CSV table of N, CA, C and O in Angstrom, one decimal:
chain,number,residue,atom,x,y,z
A,140,MET,N,-25.0,-16.1,1.5
A,140,MET,CA,-23.6,-15.6,1.6
A,140,MET,C,-23.2,-14.0,2.0
A,140,MET,O,-24.4,-13.4,2.3
A,141,GLU,N,-22.4,-14.0,2.8
A,141,GLU,CA,-22.5,-13.0,3.2
A,141,GLU,C,-22.0,-11.8,2.4
A,141,GLU,O,-21.2,-11.9,1.3
A,142,HIS,N,-22.2,-10.2,2.6
A,142,HIS,CA,-22.7,-9.5,1.6
A,142,HIS,C,-21.1,-8.6,1.7
A,142,HIS,O,-21.3,-8.0,3.2
A,143,VAL,N,-20.0,-8.7,1.3
A,143,VAL,CA,-18.8,-8.1,1.9
A,143,VAL,C,-18.0,-6.8,1.0
A,143,VAL,O,-17.0,-6.2,1.1
A,144,LEU,N,-18.9,-6.5,-0.4
A,144,LEU,CA,-18.7,-5.6,-1.2
A,144,LEU,C,-19.0,-4.3,-0.7
A,144,LEU,O,-20.3,-4.4,-0.4
A,145,THR,N,-18.6,-3.1,-0.8
A,145,THR,CA,-19.0,-1.8,-0.3
A,145,THR,C,-19.4,-1.1,-1.7
A,145,THR,O,-18.4,-1.1,-2.8
A,146,HIS,N,-20.4,-0.6,-2.4
A,146,HIS,CA,-21.0,-0.2,-3.3
A,146,HIS,C,-20.2,1.6,-3.4
A,146,HIS,O,-20.7,1.9,-2.4
A,147,VAL,N,-19.6,1.9,-4.4
A,147,VAL,CA,-19.3,3.5,-4.4
A,147,VAL,C,-20.0,4.0,-5.2
A,147,VAL,O,-20.2,4.1,-6.5
A,148,ASP,N,-21.0,4.9,-4.9
A,148,ASP,CA,-21.4,5.7,-5.8
A,148,ASP,C,-21.5,7.3,-5.3
A,148,ASP,O,-22.5,7.4,-4.5
A,149,PRO,N,-20.7,8.4,-5.8
A,149,PRO,CA,-20.3,9.4,-5.3
A,149,PRO,C,-21.9,10.1,-5.8
A,149,PRO,O,-22.3,9.9,-6.7
A,150,PRO,N,-22.4,11.3,-4.6
A,150,PRO,CA,-23.5,11.7,-4.8
A,150,PRO,C,-23.5,12.6,-6.1
A,150,PRO,O,-24.9,13.1,-6.5
A,151,GLU,N,-22.1,13.3,-6.4
A,151,GLU,CA,-22.0,13.7,-7.6
A,151,GLU,C,-22.2,13.0,-9.1
A,151,GLU,O,-22.2,13.8,-10.2
A,152,LEU,N,-22.3,11.9,-8.8
A,152,LEU,CA,-22.6,11.4,-10.1
A,152,LEU,C,-24.0,10.8,-10.4
A,152,LEU,O,-24.2,10.3,-9.5
A,153,HIS,N,-24.2,10.4,-11.4
A,153,HIS,CA,-25.5,9.6,-11.7
A,153,HIS,C,-25.9,8.4,-10.6
A,153,HIS,O,-25.1,7.6,-10.9
A,154,HIS,N,-26.8,8.0,-10.2
A,154,HIS,CA,-27.1,6.9,-9.4
A,154,HIS,C,-28.2,6.1,-10.0
A,154,HIS,O,-29.2,6.4,-10.6
A,155,ASN,N,-27.7,4.7,-10.6
A,155,ASN,CA,-28.6,3.8,-11.6
A,155,ASN,C,-28.7,2.9,-10.6
A,155,ASN,O,-27.5,1.8,-10.3
A,156,PRO,N,-29.8,1.9,-10.4
A,156,PRO,CA,-30.2,0.9,-9.7
A,156,PRO,C,-29.2,-0.1,-10.3
A,156,PRO,O,-29.4,-1.3,-9.4
A,157,ALA,N,-29.4,-0.5,-11.7
A,157,ALA,CA,-28.7,-1.6,-12.4
A,157,ALA,C,-27.0,-1.6,-11.8
A,157,ALA,O,-26.8,-2.9,-12.2
A,158,PHE,N,-26.3,-0.7,-11.7
A,158,PHE,CA,-25.2,-0.8,-11.6
A,158,PHE,C,-24.3,0.1,-10.4
A,158,PHE,O,-24.9,1.3,-10.1
A,159,ALA,N,-23.4,-0.4,-10.2
A,159,ALA,CA,-22.5,1.1,-9.0
A,159,ALA,C,-21.5,1.7,-9.8
A,159,ALA,O,-20.9,0.6,-10.6
A,160,GLN,N,-20.8,2.8,-9.2
A,160,GLN,CA,-19.9,3.0,-10.3
A,160,GLN,C,-18.6,2.8,-9.4
A,160,GLN,O,-17.6,3.2,-10.5
A,161,GLY,N,-18.4,2.4,-8.6
A,161,GLY,CA,-17.4,1.4,-8.1
A,161,GLY,C,-17.4,1.1,-7.1
A,161,GLY,O,-18.7,0.9,-6.4
A,162,ILE,N,-16.5,0.2,-6.9
A,162,ILE,CA,-16.9,-1.4,-5.9
A,162,ILE,C,-15.5,-1.4,-5.3
A,162,ILE,O,-14.1,-1.7,-5.7
A,163,ILE,N,-15.7,-1.2,-3.5
A,163,ILE,CA,-14.3,-1.6,-2.8
A,163,ILE,C,-14.5,-3.3,-2.6
A,163,ILE,O,-15.3,-3.6,-1.6
A,164,ALA,N,-13.7,-4.1,-2.9
A,164,ALA,CA,-13.8,-5.5,-2.5
A,164,ALA,C,-12.3,-5.6,-1.0
A,164,ALA,O,-11.3,-5.1,-1.0
A,165,PRO,N,-12.6,-6.2,-0.1
A,165,PRO,CA,-11.9,-6.5,0.7
A,165,PRO,C,-10.5,-7.5,0.0
A,165,PRO,O,-11.1,-8.3,-0.7
A,166,ALA,N,-9.5,-7.7,1.0
A,166,ALA,CA,-8.4,-8.8,0.2
A,166,ALA,C,-9.2,-10.4,0.7
A,166,ALA,O,-9.4,-10.3,2.1
A,167,ARG,N,-9.4,-10.7,-0.3
A,167,ARG,CA,-10.2,-11.9,-0.2
A,167,ARG,C,-9.3,-13.0,-1.7
A,167,ARG,O,-9.1,-12.0,-2.5
A,168,PRO,N,-9.5,-14.5,-1.9
A,168,PRO,CA,-9.6,-14.7,-2.7
A,168,PRO,C,-9.9,-14.4,-4.0
A,168,PRO,O,-11.5,-13.9,-3.5
A,169,THR,N,-10.2,-14.3,-5.2
A,169,THR,CA,-10.6,-13.4,-6.5
A,169,THR,C,-10.4,-14.3,-7.4
A,169,THR,O,-9.6,-15.4,-7.9
A,170,VAL,N,-11.2,-15.0,-8.3
A,170,VAL,CA,-11.8,-15.4,-9.3
A,170,VAL,C,-12.0,-14.4,-10.6
A,170,VAL,O,-12.9,-13.3,-10.6
A,171,TYR,N,-11.2,-15.0,-11.6
A,171,TYR,CA,-11.4,-14.2,-12.5
A,171,TYR,C,-11.9,-15.1,-14.0
A,171,TYR,O,-11.2,-15.7,-14.3
A,172,VAL,N,-12.9,-14.7,-14.3
A,172,VAL,CA,-13.9,-15.5,-15.2
A,172,VAL,C,-13.5,-15.2,-16.7
A,172,VAL,O,-13.9,-14.3,-17.1
A,173,GLY,N,-12.9,-15.8,-17.2
A,173,GLY,CA,-12.8,-15.5,-18.7
A,173,GLY,C,-14.1,-15.3,-19.7
A,173,GLY,O,-14.6,-16.1,-19.0
A,174,GLY,N,-13.7,-14.9,-20.7
A,174,GLY,CA,-15.0,-14.8,-21.6
A,174,GLY,C,-15.7,-16.1,-21.9
A,174,GLY,O,-15.3,-16.9,-22.1
A,175,GLN,N,-17.1,-15.6,-21.6
A,175,GLN,CA,-18.2,-16.7,-21.7
A,175,GLN,C,-19.1,-16.5,-23.2
A,175,GLN,O,-19.9,-15.4,-22.7
A,176,ASN,N,-19.4,-17.5,-24.2
A,176,ASN,CA,-20.5,-16.8,-24.8
A,176,ASN,C,-21.6,-17.9,-25.0
A,176,ASN,O,-21.8,-18.7,-23.7
A,177,GLY,N,-22.4,-17.6,-26.2
A,177,GLY,CA,-24.0,-18.7,-25.7
A,177,GLY,C,-23.7,-19.7,-26.2
A,177,GLY,O,-24.5,-20.4,-26.7
A,178,THR,N,-22.5,-20.7,-25.8
A,178,THR,CA,-22.4,-21.7,-26.3
A,178,THR,C,-23.0,-22.6,-25.0
A,178,THR,O,-22.9,-22.7,-23.7
A,179,ASP,N,-24.1,-23.8,-25.5
A,179,ASP,CA,-24.4,-24.7,-24.4
A,179,ASP,C,-23.3,-26.0,-24.5
A,179,ASP,O,-22.2,-25.8,-24.4
A,180,ALA,N,-23.4,-26.8,-23.1
A,180,ALA,CA,-22.6,-28.0,-22.9
A,180,ALA,C,-22.5,-28.4,-24.0
A,180,ALA,O,-21.1,-29.4,-23.8
A,181,GLN,N,-23.4,-28.8,-24.7
A,181,GLN,CA,-22.5,-29.7,-26.0
A,181,GLN,C,-21.3,-28.7,-26.9
A,181,GLN,O,-21.3,-29.1,-27.8
A,182,GLY,N,-21.3,-27.4,-27.0
A,182,GLY,CA,-20.5,-26.8,-27.7
A,182,GLY,C,-21.4,-26.1,-28.8
A,182,GLY,O,-20.4,-25.3,-29.3
A,183,LYS,N,-22.6,-26.0,-28.7
A,183,LYS,CA,-23.1,-25.5,-29.9
A,183,LYS,C,-23.8,-24.1,-29.2
A,183,LYS,O,-24.1,-24.0,-28.1
A,184,LEU,N,-23.8,-23.1,-30.6
A,184,LEU,CA,-23.8,-22.2,-30.4
A,184,LEU,C,-25.1,-21.6,-30.1
A,184,LEU,O,-25.5,-21.8,-31.3
A,185,VAL,N,-26.4,-21.2,-29.5
A,185,VAL,CA,-27.5,-21.4,-29.2
A,185,VAL,C,-27.8,-20.1,-30.2
A,185,VAL,O,-27.0,-18.9,-30.6
A,186,GLU,N,-28.9,-19.7,-30.9
A,186,GLU,CA,-29.8,-18.8,-31.7
A,186,GLU,C,-30.2,-17.4,-31.1
A,186,GLU,O,-30.7,-17.1,-30.3
A,187,GLY,N,-29.6,-16.4,-32.0
A,187,GLY,CA,-30.2,-15.2,-31.6
A,187,GLY,C,-29.6,-14.3,-30.4
A,187,GLY,O,-28.8,-14.9,-29.4
A,188,ILE,N,-29.4,-12.9,-30.4
A,188,ILE,CA,-28.7,-12.5,-29.0
A,188,ILE,C,-29.6,-12.5,-27.9
A,188,ILE,O,-29.1,-12.4,-26.9
A,189,GLU,N,-30.6,-12.6,-27.9
A,189,GLU,CA,-31.4,-12.8,-26.2
A,189,GLU,C,-31.1,-14.1,-25.7
A,189,GLU,O,-30.6,-14.5,-24.6
A,190,GLU,N,-31.1,-15.0,-26.7
A,190,GLU,CA,-30.6,-17.1,-26.0
A,190,GLU,C,-28.9,-16.7,-26.3
A,190,GLU,O,-28.3,-17.4,-24.9
A,191,GLN,N,-28.4,-16.1,-26.7
A,191,GLN,CA,-26.8,-15.9,-26.7
A,191,GLN,C,-26.6,-15.5,-25.3
A,191,GLN,O,-25.8,-16.1,-24.7
A,192,THR,N,-26.9,-13.9,-24.8
A,192,THR,CA,-27.3,-13.4,-23.6
A,192,THR,C,-27.6,-14.2,-23.1
A,192,THR,O,-26.5,-14.4,-21.7
A,193,ALA,N,-28.6,-15.1,-22.7
A,193,ALA,CA,-28.8,-15.4,-21.2
A,193,ALA,C,-28.0,-16.6,-21.4
A,193,ALA,O,-27.6,-17.2,-20.3
A,194,GLN,N,-27.5,-17.8,-22.4
A,194,GLN,CA,-26.7,-18.6,-22.2
A,194,GLN,C,-25.5,-18.2,-21.8
A,194,GLN,O,-24.6,-18.9,-20.9
A,195,ALA,N,-25.0,-17.2,-22.2
A,195,ALA,CA,-23.6,-16.5,-21.7
A,195,ALA,C,-23.6,-16.2,-20.2
A,195,ALA,O,-22.4,-16.6,-19.5
A,196,MET,N,-24.7,-15.9,-19.8
A,196,MET,CA,-24.8,-15.3,-17.9
A,196,MET,C,-25.0,-16.9,-17.6
A,196,MET,O,-24.5,-17.1,-16.2
A,197,ARG,N,-25.8,-17.7,-18.0
A,197,ARG,CA,-25.6,-18.6,-17.2
A,197,ARG,C,-24.3,-19.2,-17.3
A,197,ARG,O,-24.0,-20.2,-16.0
A,198,ASN,N,-23.6,-19.3,-17.9
A,198,ASN,CA,-22.2,-19.9,-18.2
A,198,ASN,C,-21.6,-19.6,-17.4
A,198,ASN,O,-20.8,-20.0,-16.4
A,199,LEU,N,-21.4,-17.6,-17.0
A,199,LEU,CA,-20.4,-17.0,-15.8
A,199,LEU,C,-21.1,-17.5,-14.7
A,199,LEU,O,-19.8,-17.8,-13.4
A,200,LEU,N,-22.6,-17.8,-14.3
A,200,LEU,CA,-22.8,-18.5,-13.4
A,200,LEU,C,-22.1,-19.3,-12.6
A,200,LEU,O,-22.2,-19.3,-11.8
A,201,ALA,N,-22.4,-20.4,-13.9
A,201,ALA,CA,-22.1,-21.6,-13.3
A,201,ALA,C,-20.5,-21.6,-13.4
A,201,ALA,O,-20.3,-22.6,-11.8
A,202,VAL,N,-19.5,-20.9,-13.4
A,202,VAL,CA,-18.4,-20.7,-13.3
A,202,VAL,C,-17.9,-20.2,-11.6
A,202,VAL,O,-17.5,-20.4,-11.0
A,203,LEU,N,-18.9,-19.3,-11.7
A,203,LEU,CA,-18.9,-18.4,-10.3
A,203,LEU,C,-18.7,-19.8,-9.3
A,203,LEU,O,-18.5,-19.3,-8.2
A,204,VAL,N,-20.4,-20.1,-9.5
A,204,VAL,CA,-20.7,-21.5,-8.8
A,204,VAL,C,-19.5,-22.2,-8.4
A,204,VAL,O,-19.2,-22.9,-7.0
A,205,ALA,N,-19.1,-22.9,-9.4
A,205,ALA,CA,-17.8,-24.0,-9.2
A,205,ALA,C,-16.6,-23.7,-8.5
A,205,ALA,O,-16.1,-24.0,-8.0
A,206,ALA,N,-16.5,-22.0,-8.7
A,206,ALA,CA,-15.4,-21.3,-7.7
A,206,ALA,C,-15.9,-20.5,-6.5
A,206,ALA,O,-15.0,-21.0,-5.7
A,207,GLY,N,-17.0,-21.2,-5.9
A,207,GLY,CA,-17.3,-20.9,-4.2
A,207,GLY,C,-18.0,-19.4,-4.4
A,207,GLY,O,-18.1,-19.1,-3.1
A,208,THR,N,-18.2,-18.9,-5.2
A,208,THR,CA,-19.0,-17.6,-4.6
A,208,THR,C,-20.2,-17.2,-6.0
A,208,THR,O,-20.5,-18.2,-6.7
A,209,GLY,N,-20.6,-16.2,-6.0
A,209,GLY,CA,-22.1,-15.9,-7.1
A,209,GLY,C,-21.9,-14.4,-7.1
A,209,GLY,O,-21.6,-13.7,-7.1
A,210,PRO,N,-23.1,-14.2,-7.7
A,210,PRO,CA,-23.5,-12.7,-8.7
A,210,PRO,C,-22.9,-11.7,-7.5
A,210,PRO,O,-22.6,-10.4,-7.8
A,211,GLY,N,-23.7,-11.8,-6.0
A,211,GLY,CA,-23.2,-10.8,-5.2
A,211,GLY,C,-22.1,-10.7,-4.5
A,211,GLY,O,-22.1,-9.6,-4.3
A,212,HIS,N,-20.9,-11.3,-5.1
A,212,HIS,CA,-20.0,-10.7,-4.9
A,212,HIS,C,-18.6,-10.8,-6.2
A,212,HIS,O,-17.5,-10.4,-6.1
A,213,VAL,N,-19.3,-10.4,-7.2
A,213,VAL,CA,-18.9,-9.9,-8.7
A,213,VAL,C,-18.8,-8.4,-8.5
A,213,VAL,O,-19.4,-7.6,-8.0
A,214,VAL,N,-17.2,-8.3,-8.5
A,214,VAL,CA,-16.6,-6.5,-8.8
A,214,VAL,C,-16.6,-6.0,-9.5
A,214,VAL,O,-17.4,-4.7,-10.2
A,215,LYS,N,-16.5,-7.1,-10.9
A,215,LYS,CA,-16.3,-6.2,-12.4
A,215,LYS,C,-17.1,-7.1,-13.3
A,215,LYS,O,-16.8,-8.1,-13.5
A,216,LEU,N,-18.1,-6.8,-14.3
A,216,LEU,CA,-18.8,-7.4,-15.1
A,216,LEU,C,-18.3,-6.5,-16.5
A,216,LEU,O,-18.9,-5.3,-16.3
A,217,THR,N,-17.9,-7.6,-17.9
A,217,THR,CA,-17.6,-7.0,-18.6
A,217,THR,C,-18.7,-7.6,-19.8
A,217,THR,O,-18.5,-8.9,-19.9
A,218,ILE,N,-18.9,-6.7,-20.9
A,218,ILE,CA,-20.4,-7.4,-21.7
A,218,ILE,C,-19.7,-6.7,-22.8
A,218,ILE,O,-19.4,-5.5,-23.4
A,219,TYR,N,-19.2,-7.9,-23.7
A,219,TYR,CA,-19.0,-7.5,-25.3
A,219,TYR,C,-19.7,-7.6,-26.2
A,219,TYR,O,-20.1,-9.1,-26.2
A,220,LEU,N,-19.9,-6.8,-27.2
A,220,LEU,CA,-21.9,-7.0,-28.1
A,220,LEU,C,-20.9,-6.5,-29.3
A,220,LEU,O,-20.6,-5.7,-29.8
A,221,VAL,N,-21.3,-7.5,-30.3
A,221,VAL,CA,-21.1,-7.6,-31.8
A,221,VAL,C,-21.6,-6.3,-32.3
A,221,VAL,O,-22.7,-5.9,-32.0
A,222,THR,N,-21.2,-5.5,-33.2
A,222,THR,CA,-21.6,-4.2,-33.4
A,222,THR,C,-22.7,-4.3,-34.1
A,222,THR,O,-23.1,-5.3,-35.2
A,223,GLY,N,-23.8,-3.8,-33.8
A,223,GLY,CA,-25.0,-3.5,-34.8
A,223,GLY,C,-26.0,-4.6,-34.1
A,223,GLY,O,-27.1,-4.8,-34.6
A,224,VAL,N,-25.9,-5.5,-32.9
A,224,VAL,CA,-26.9,-6.1,-31.8
A,224,VAL,C,-27.7,-5.3,-31.3
A,224,VAL,O,-27.1,-4.5,-30.8
A,225,ASP,N,-28.9,-5.8,-30.9
A,225,ASP,CA,-29.7,-5.1,-30.3
A,225,ASP,C,-29.4,-4.9,-28.7
A,225,ASP,O,-29.2,-6.4,-28.2
A,226,ALA,N,-28.7,-3.7,-28.2
A,226,ALA,CA,-28.4,-4.4,-26.6
A,226,ALA,C,-29.1,-3.8,-26.0
A,226,ALA,O,-28.7,-4.7,-24.6
A,227,ARG,N,-30.5,-3.2,-26.1
A,227,ARG,CA,-31.6,-3.5,-24.9
A,227,ARG,C,-31.7,-5.3,-25.1
A,227,ARG,O,-32.5,-5.5,-24.1
A,228,ALA,N,-32.2,-5.7,-26.3
A,228,ALA,CA,-32.6,-7.1,-26.4
A,228,ALA,C,-31.4,-7.8,-25.3
A,228,ALA,O,-31.8,-8.6,-24.0
A,229,ALA,N,-29.9,-7.6,-25.7
A,229,ALA,CA,-28.9,-8.4,-24.8
A,229,ALA,C,-29.3,-8.0,-23.2
A,229,ALA,O,-29.3,-8.7,-22.2
A,230,PHE,N,-29.4,-6.7,-22.5
A,230,PHE,CA,-29.6,-6.2,-21.5
A,230,PHE,C,-30.7,-6.9,-20.9
A,230,PHE,O,-30.9,-7.3,-19.6
A,231,THR,N,-32.0,-6.7,-21.3
A,231,THR,CA,-32.8,-7.6,-20.8
A,231,THR,C,-33.0,-8.9,-20.5
A,231,THR,O,-33.0,-9.6,-19.7
A,232,ALA,N,-32.1,-9.8,-21.6
A,232,ALA,CA,-32.1,-11.1,-21.4
A,232,ALA,C,-30.9,-11.2,-20.5
A,232,ALA,O,-31.0,-12.4,-19.6
A,233,SER,N,-29.9,-10.2,-19.8
A,233,SER,CA,-28.8,-10.8,-19.1
A,233,SER,C,-29.6,-10.7,-18.0
A,233,SER,O,-29.4,-11.3,-16.7
A,234,ARG,N,-30.4,-9.4,-17.5
A,234,ARG,CA,-31.3,-9.2,-16.0
A,234,ARG,C,-31.6,-10.3,-16.0
A,234,ARG,O,-32.3,-10.5,-14.4
A,235,ALA,N,-32.6,-10.7,-16.9
A,235,ALA,CA,-33.3,-12.5,-16.7
A,235,ALA,C,-33.1,-13.5,-16.1
A,235,ALA,O,-33.1,-13.9,-14.8
A,236,VAL,N,-31.2,-13.4,-16.4
A,236,VAL,CA,-30.6,-14.4,-15.2
A,236,VAL,C,-29.8,-14.0,-14.3
A,236,VAL,O,-30.2,-14.8,-13.2
A,237,TRP,N,-29.5,-12.7,-14.6
A,237,TRP,CA,-28.5,-11.9,-13.5
A,237,TRP,C,-29.0,-11.5,-12.3
A,237,TRP,O,-28.7,-11.7,-11.1
A,238,GLY,N,-30.7,-11.3,-12.4
A,238,GLY,CA,-31.4,-10.7,-11.5
A,238,GLY,C,-31.0,-9.2,-11.2
A,238,GLY,O,-30.3,-8.4,-11.7
A,239,ASP,N,-31.1,-8.9,-9.9
A,239,ASP,CA,-30.7,-7.7,-9.6
A,239,ASP,C,-29.3,-7.1,-9.1
A,239,ASP,O,-29.1,-6.5,-8.0
A,240,HIS,N,-28.8,-8.0,-9.1
A,240,HIS,CA,-27.3,-7.4,-8.6
A,240,HIS,C,-26.5,-6.7,-9.1
A,240,HIS,O,-26.1,-6.7,-10.4
A,241,ARG,N,-25.9,-5.8,-8.4
A,241,ARG,CA,-25.2,-4.2,-8.9
A,241,ARG,C,-24.0,-4.9,-9.1
A,241,ARG,O,-23.2,-5.3,-7.4
A,242,THR,N,-23.2,-4.5,-9.5
A,242,THR,CA,-21.7,-4.4,-9.9
A,242,THR,C,-21.4,-3.2,-10.4
A,242,THR,O,-21.8,-2.8,-11.3
A,243,ALA,N,-20.1,-3.5,-10.7
A,243,ALA,CA,-19.2,-2.1,-11.8
A,243,ALA,C,-19.6,-3.1,-12.9
A,243,ALA,O,-19.4,-4.1,-13.1
A,244,ILE,N,-19.9,-2.3,-14.0
A,244,ILE,CA,-20.1,-2.9,-15.2
A,244,ILE,C,-19.5,-2.4,-16.7
A,244,ILE,O,-19.7,-1.2,-16.4
A,245,THR,N,-19.1,-2.7,-17.3
A,245,THR,CA,-18.6,-2.2,-19.0
A,245,THR,C,-19.5,-3.0,-19.9
A,245,THR,O,-19.5,-4.3,-19.9
A,246,VAL,N,-19.8,-1.8,-20.7
A,246,VAL,CA,-20.5,-3.1,-22.3
A,246,VAL,C,-19.6,-1.7,-23.3
A,246,VAL,O,-19.8,-0.8,-23.3
A,247,LEU,N,-19.3,-2.9,-24.1
A,247,LEU,CA,-18.5,-2.4,-25.0
A,247,LEU,C,-19.0,-2.9,-26.6
A,247,LEU,O,-19.8,-4.4,-26.6
A,248,THR,N,-19.3,-2.3,-27.7
A,248,THR,CA,-19.3,-2.9,-28.8
A,248,THR,C,-18.0,-3.1,-29.6
A,248,THR,O,-16.8,-2.2,-29.3
A,249,VAL,N,-17.9,-4.4,-30.2
A,249,VAL,CA,-16.7,-5.1,-30.7
A,249,VAL,C,-16.6,-5.2,-32.3
A,249,VAL,O,-18.0,-5.8,-32.9
A,250,ALA,N,-15.9,-5.6,-33.2
A,250,ALA,CA,-16.1,-5.7,-34.5
A,250,ALA,C,-16.5,-7.3,-34.6
A,250,ALA,O,-17.2,-7.5,-35.5
A,251,GLY,N,-15.9,-8.3,-33.6
A,251,GLY,CA,-16.4,-9.4,-33.7
A,251,GLY,C,-15.7,-10.1,-32.3
A,251,GLY,O,-14.8,-9.6,-31.8
A,252,LEU,N,-15.9,-10.8,-32.2
A,252,LEU,CA,-15.5,-12.0,-31.5
A,252,LEU,C,-14.5,-13.4,-31.3
A,252,LEU,O,-14.7,-13.8,-33.0
A,253,ALA,N,-14.0,-13.9,-30.9
A,253,ALA,CA,-13.1,-15.1,-30.9
A,253,ALA,C,-13.8,-16.0,-31.6
A,253,ALA,O,-13.2,-16.7,-32.9
A,254,ARG,N,-15.1,-16.2,-31.3
A,254,ARG,CA,-15.4,-17.5,-32.4
A,254,ARG,C,-16.5,-16.4,-33.6
A,254,ARG,O,-17.5,-15.4,-32.8
A,255,PRO,N,-16.5,-16.3,-34.1
A,255,PRO,CA,-17.0,-15.7,-35.0
A,255,PRO,C,-18.6,-15.5,-35.4
A,255,PRO,O,-18.9,-14.4,-35.8
A,256,ASP,N,-19.6,-16.6,-34.9
A,256,ASP,CA,-20.8,-16.5,-35.2
A,256,ASP,C,-21.1,-16.3,-33.7
A,256,ASP,O,-22.2,-15.8,-33.5
A,257,ALA,N,-20.6,-15.7,-32.7
A,257,ALA,CA,-21.1,-15.3,-31.3
A,257,ALA,C,-21.5,-13.9,-31.6
A,257,ALA,O,-20.6,-13.0,-32.0
A,258,LEU,N,-22.6,-13.5,-30.9
A,258,LEU,CA,-22.5,-12.3,-30.8
A,258,LEU,C,-22.6,-11.6,-29.4
A,258,LEU,O,-22.5,-10.3,-29.4
A,259,VAL,N,-22.5,-12.2,-28.6
A,259,VAL,CA,-21.8,-11.4,-27.1
A,259,VAL,C,-21.1,-12.2,-26.5
A,259,VAL,O,-20.9,-13.8,-26.9
A,260,GLU,N,-20.4,-11.6,-25.5
A,260,GLU,CA,-19.4,-12.3,-24.5
A,260,GLU,C,-19.1,-11.8,-23.5
A,260,GLU,O,-19.4,-10.4,-23.3
A,261,VAL,N,-19.3,-12.5,-22.0
A,261,VAL,CA,-19.2,-11.8,-20.9
A,261,VAL,C,-17.6,-12.2,-19.7
A,261,VAL,O,-17.7,-13.5,-20.4
A,262,ASP,N,-17.4,-11.4,-19.2
A,262,ASP,CA,-16.5,-11.9,-18.4
A,262,ASP,C,-16.7,-11.1,-17.0
A,262,ASP,O,-17.5,-10.2,-17.1
A,263,ALA,N,-15.8,-11.8,-16.0
A,263,ALA,CA,-16.1,-11.4,-14.6
A,263,ALA,C,-14.8,-11.4,-13.5
A,263,ALA,O,-14.0,-12.3,-13.8
A,264,ILE,N,-14.6,-10.5,-12.8
A,264,ILE,CA,-13.9,-10.5,-11.5
A,264,ILE,C,-14.7,-10.7,-10.3
A,264,ILE,O,-15.9,-9.8,-10.2
A,265,ALA,N,-14.3,-11.7,-9.3
A,265,ALA,CA,-15.0,-11.8,-8.5
A,265,ALA,C,-14.3,-12.3,-7.1
A,265,ALA,O,-13.4,-12.7,-7.4
A,266,ILE,N,-15.0,-11.4,-5.9
A,266,ILE,CA,-14.2,-12.7,-4.6
A,266,ILE,C,-15.1,-13.5,-4.3
A,266,ILE,O,-16.1,-13.8,-4.8
A,267,ILE,N,-13.8,-14.4,-3.8
A,267,ILE,CA,-14.9,-15.9,-3.0
A,267,ILE,C,-14.7,-15.7,-1.5
A,267,ILE,O,-14.1,-15.4,-0.8
A,268,PRO,N,-16.2,-15.0,-1.0
A,268,PRO,CA,-15.9,-15.1,0.4
A,268,PRO,C,-15.2,-16.2,1.0
A,268,PRO,O,-15.4,-17.6,0.8
């Protein structure tokens, strides 16, 4: 896929190889991916923060591919973690599925999610090249 996003990392801000401070996206069709949790194809929630995070990321990737795009065209990724879960374990699991694709990212801790037994949910905004 053609890389069309411009990462904005001002020199006066910390540079992190895992994310960009901002992203400039050209005018293109856009897909807004609703919150994905660790539910498998049968609707069963997988167990544990690592497994739920990996499944949520796989679900997100499936929506992106179905929309004709991929992780390299994600402008914004948001990860919601239920308070008290191990954020490092979630980060490691997400990177194992997501790879080294840099994007603007926000990670939030929340009291709960729409599915009460879910520990993580992710959503994204991506351009369609």
